[in-house]
Amino acid sequence: MIERRLVLVRITAAEMPTAGTATAFELPDSVLTMLDEGWRVVNHTTGFPDLSGDMVVSLYCERPAA
């Protein structure tokens, strides 16, 4: 059996890359902890704006069930 999670990561305006730069950003510690616990990102969405103007990225994660 496989456990699955949908993780939403908010990227604030201050964290957003500027035009002409790479579109990488740092993952929050909570996501890094999940990866250390054996979760892996199997898919993701491109960012979409929320009502505050921040960008939200969806990470689809899974790991084998214990």
Short mmCIF file of N, CA and C in Angstrom, two decimals:
data_model
loop_
_atom_site.label_atom_id
_atom_site.label_comp_id
_atom_site.label_asym_id
_atom_site.label_seq_id
_atom_site.Cartn_x
_atom_site.Cartn_y
_atom_site.Cartn_z
N MET A 1 0.84 -1.17 0.00
CA MET A 1 0.00 0.00 0.00
C MET A 1 0.90 1.25 0.00
N ILE A 2 0.40 2.31 -0.58
CA ILE A 2 1.16 3.56 -0.70
C ILE A 2 0.39 4.69 -0.02
N GLU A 3 1.09 5.45 0.81
CA GLU A 3 0.51 6.66 1.40
C GLU A 3 0.70 7.80 0.42
N ARG A 4 -0.28 8.68 0.32
CA ARG A 4 -0.18 9.82 -0.58
C ARG A 4 -0.57 11.09 0.16
N ARG A 5 0.10 12.18 -0.20
CA ARG A 5 -0.22 13.49 0.37
C ARG A 5 -0.16 14.55 -0.72
N LEU A 6 -1.04 15.50 -0.59
CA LEU A 6 -0.99 16.71 -1.40
C LEU A 6 -0.49 17.81 -0.49
N VAL A 7 0.62 18.42 -0.83
CA VAL A 7 1.23 19.46 -0.02
C VAL A 7 1.18 20.77 -0.80
N LEU A 8 0.64 21.80 -0.17
CA LEU A 8 0.60 23.12 -0.80
C LEU A 8 1.71 23.96 -0.19
N VAL A 9 2.53 24.54 -1.06
CA VAL A 9 3.64 25.39 -0.61
C VAL A 9 3.36 26.81 -1.08
N ARG A 10 3.32 27.75 -0.14
CA ARG A 10 3.08 29.15 -0.48
C ARG A 10 4.43 29.84 -0.68
N ILE A 11 4.53 30.58 -1.77
CA ILE A 11 5.72 31.36 -2.07
C ILE A 11 5.31 32.83 -2.01
N THR A 12 5.86 33.55 -1.06
CA THR A 12 5.49 34.96 -0.91
C THR A 12 6.15 35.79 -2.00
N ALA A 13 5.67 37.00 -2.16
CA ALA A 13 6.21 37.89 -3.18
C ALA A 13 7.70 38.10 -2.98
N ALA A 14 8.15 38.18 -1.73
CA ALA A 14 9.58 38.39 -1.44
C ALA A 14 10.42 37.18 -1.87
N GLU A 15 9.83 35.99 -1.88
CA GLU A 15 10.56 34.77 -2.23
C GLU A 15 10.51 34.47 -3.73
N MET A 16 9.64 35.15 -4.45
CA MET A 16 9.47 34.85 -5.88
C MET A 16 10.68 35.32 -6.67
N PRO A 17 11.11 34.49 -7.62
CA PRO A 17 12.23 34.89 -8.47
C PRO A 17 11.84 36.10 -9.33
N THR A 18 12.81 36.90 -9.68
CA THR A 18 12.54 38.04 -10.56
C THR A 18 12.67 37.57 -12.00
N ALA A 19 12.16 38.35 -12.90
CA ALA A 19 12.21 38.01 -14.33
C ALA A 19 13.65 37.79 -14.77
N GLY A 20 13.86 36.77 -15.56
CA GLY A 20 15.19 36.49 -16.10
C GLY A 20 16.07 35.66 -15.18
N THR A 21 15.52 35.21 -14.05
CA THR A 21 16.31 34.37 -13.14
C THR A 21 15.70 32.98 -13.11
N ALA A 22 16.43 32.05 -12.53
CA ALA A 22 15.91 30.68 -12.38
C ALA A 22 14.66 30.71 -11.51
N THR A 23 13.76 29.78 -11.73
CA THR A 23 12.50 29.76 -11.00
C THR A 23 12.55 28.82 -9.80
N ALA A 24 13.72 28.66 -9.20
CA ALA A 24 13.85 27.81 -8.03
C ALA A 24 13.53 28.61 -6.76
N PHE A 25 13.08 27.91 -5.74
CA PHE A 25 12.83 28.52 -4.44
C PHE A 25 13.13 27.47 -3.39
N GLU A 26 13.35 27.90 -2.17
CA GLU A 26 13.67 26.97 -1.10
C GLU A 26 12.40 26.34 -0.56
N LEU A 27 12.45 25.03 -0.35
CA LEU A 27 11.31 24.34 0.24
C LEU A 27 11.29 24.60 1.75
N PRO A 28 10.10 24.69 2.32
CA PRO A 28 10.01 24.87 3.78
C PRO A 28 10.59 23.66 4.52
N ASP A 29 11.00 23.88 5.76
CA ASP A 29 11.56 22.81 6.58
C ASP A 29 10.62 21.62 6.71
N SER A 30 9.31 21.88 6.77
CA SER A 30 8.35 20.78 6.92
C SER A 30 8.39 19.84 5.72
N VAL A 31 8.60 20.37 4.52
CA VAL A 31 8.69 19.54 3.32
C VAL A 31 10.03 18.79 3.32
N LEU A 32 11.10 19.46 3.72
CA LEU A 32 12.40 18.79 3.79
C LEU A 32 12.35 17.63 4.80
N THR A 33 11.64 17.83 5.90
CA THR A 33 11.48 16.76 6.89
C THR A 33 10.73 15.58 6.28
N MET A 34 9.67 15.86 5.52
CA MET A 34 8.94 14.78 4.85
C MET A 34 9.86 13.98 3.93
N LEU A 35 10.71 14.67 3.18
CA LEU A 35 11.63 13.98 2.27
C LEU A 35 12.60 13.12 3.06
N ASP A 36 13.07 13.61 4.20
CA ASP A 36 13.95 12.81 5.07
C ASP A 36 13.23 11.58 5.61
N GLU A 37 11.92 11.65 5.76
CA GLU A 37 11.12 10.54 6.28
C GLU A 37 10.74 9.53 5.19
N GLY A 38 11.26 9.71 3.98
CA GLY A 38 11.01 8.74 2.93
C GLY A 38 9.96 9.13 1.91
N TRP A 39 9.36 10.30 2.06
CA TRP A 39 8.40 10.77 1.07
C TRP A 39 9.16 11.22 -0.17
N ARG A 40 8.52 11.09 -1.32
CA ARG A 40 9.12 11.62 -2.54
C ARG A 40 8.05 12.37 -3.32
N VAL A 41 8.49 13.40 -4.02
CA VAL A 41 7.58 14.20 -4.85
C VAL A 41 7.43 13.48 -6.19
N VAL A 42 6.21 13.10 -6.52
CA VAL A 42 5.97 12.37 -7.77
C VAL A 42 5.41 13.27 -8.86
N ASN A 43 4.89 14.43 -8.47
CA ASN A 43 4.36 15.37 -9.45
C ASN A 43 4.19 16.72 -8.76
N HIS A 44 4.07 17.76 -9.54
CA HIS A 44 3.85 19.09 -8.98
C HIS A 44 3.12 19.94 -10.00
N THR A 45 2.56 21.03 -9.52
CA THR A 45 1.92 21.97 -10.43
C THR A 45 2.79 23.22 -10.53
N THR A 46 2.59 23.98 -11.57
CA THR A 46 3.21 25.30 -11.62
C THR A 46 2.47 26.18 -10.63
N GLY A 47 3.09 27.25 -10.22
CA GLY A 47 2.47 28.11 -9.23
C GLY A 47 1.20 28.77 -9.75
N PHE A 48 0.27 28.98 -8.84
CA PHE A 48 -0.93 29.75 -9.18
C PHE A 48 -1.16 30.76 -8.05
N PRO A 49 -1.65 31.95 -8.37
CA PRO A 49 -1.80 32.98 -7.35
C PRO A 49 -2.98 32.69 -6.42
N ASP A 50 -2.78 33.01 -5.12
CA ASP A 50 -3.91 32.94 -4.19
C ASP A 50 -4.48 34.35 -4.03
N LEU A 51 -5.46 34.51 -3.16
CA LEU A 51 -6.13 35.81 -3.02
C LEU A 51 -5.22 36.91 -2.49
N SER A 52 -4.14 36.54 -1.80
CA SER A 52 -3.23 37.56 -1.24
C SER A 52 -2.16 37.98 -2.24
N GLY A 53 -2.10 37.30 -3.39
CA GLY A 53 -1.08 37.62 -4.38
C GLY A 53 0.15 36.73 -4.30
N ASP A 54 0.23 35.90 -3.25
CA ASP A 54 1.32 34.93 -3.15
C ASP A 54 1.07 33.81 -4.17
N MET A 55 2.11 33.06 -4.49
CA MET A 55 1.97 31.92 -5.39
C MET A 55 1.88 30.65 -4.56
N VAL A 56 1.11 29.69 -5.04
CA VAL A 56 0.96 28.40 -4.38
C VAL A 56 1.36 27.31 -5.36
N VAL A 57 2.19 26.38 -4.89
CA VAL A 57 2.62 25.24 -5.70
C VAL A 57 2.11 23.98 -5.02
N SER A 58 1.53 23.07 -5.78
CA SER A 58 1.06 21.79 -5.25
C SER A 58 2.12 20.73 -5.48
N LEU A 59 2.46 19.99 -4.42
CA LEU A 59 3.39 18.87 -4.52
C LEU A 59 2.63 17.60 -4.21
N TYR A 60 2.63 16.66 -5.13
CA TYR A 60 1.98 15.37 -4.92
C TYR A 60 3.05 14.40 -4.45
N CYS A 61 2.93 13.94 -3.20
CA CYS A 61 3.97 13.13 -2.58
C CYS A 61 3.44 11.75 -2.24
N GLU A 62 4.35 10.78 -2.21
CA GLU A 62 3.96 9.44 -1.78
C GLU A 62 5.16 8.73 -1.15
N ARG A 63 4.83 7.68 -0.37
CA ARG A 63 5.84 6.80 0.22
C ARG A 63 5.17 5.46 0.49
N PRO A 64 5.96 4.40 0.57
CA PRO A 64 5.38 3.11 0.92
C PRO A 64 4.80 3.15 2.34
N ALA A 65 3.65 2.54 2.52
CA ALA A 65 3.03 2.50 3.85
C ALA A 65 3.85 1.61 4.77
N ALA A 66 3.86 2.00 6.03
CA ALA A 66 4.64 1.24 7.03
C ALA A 66 3.99 -0.09 7.33
#
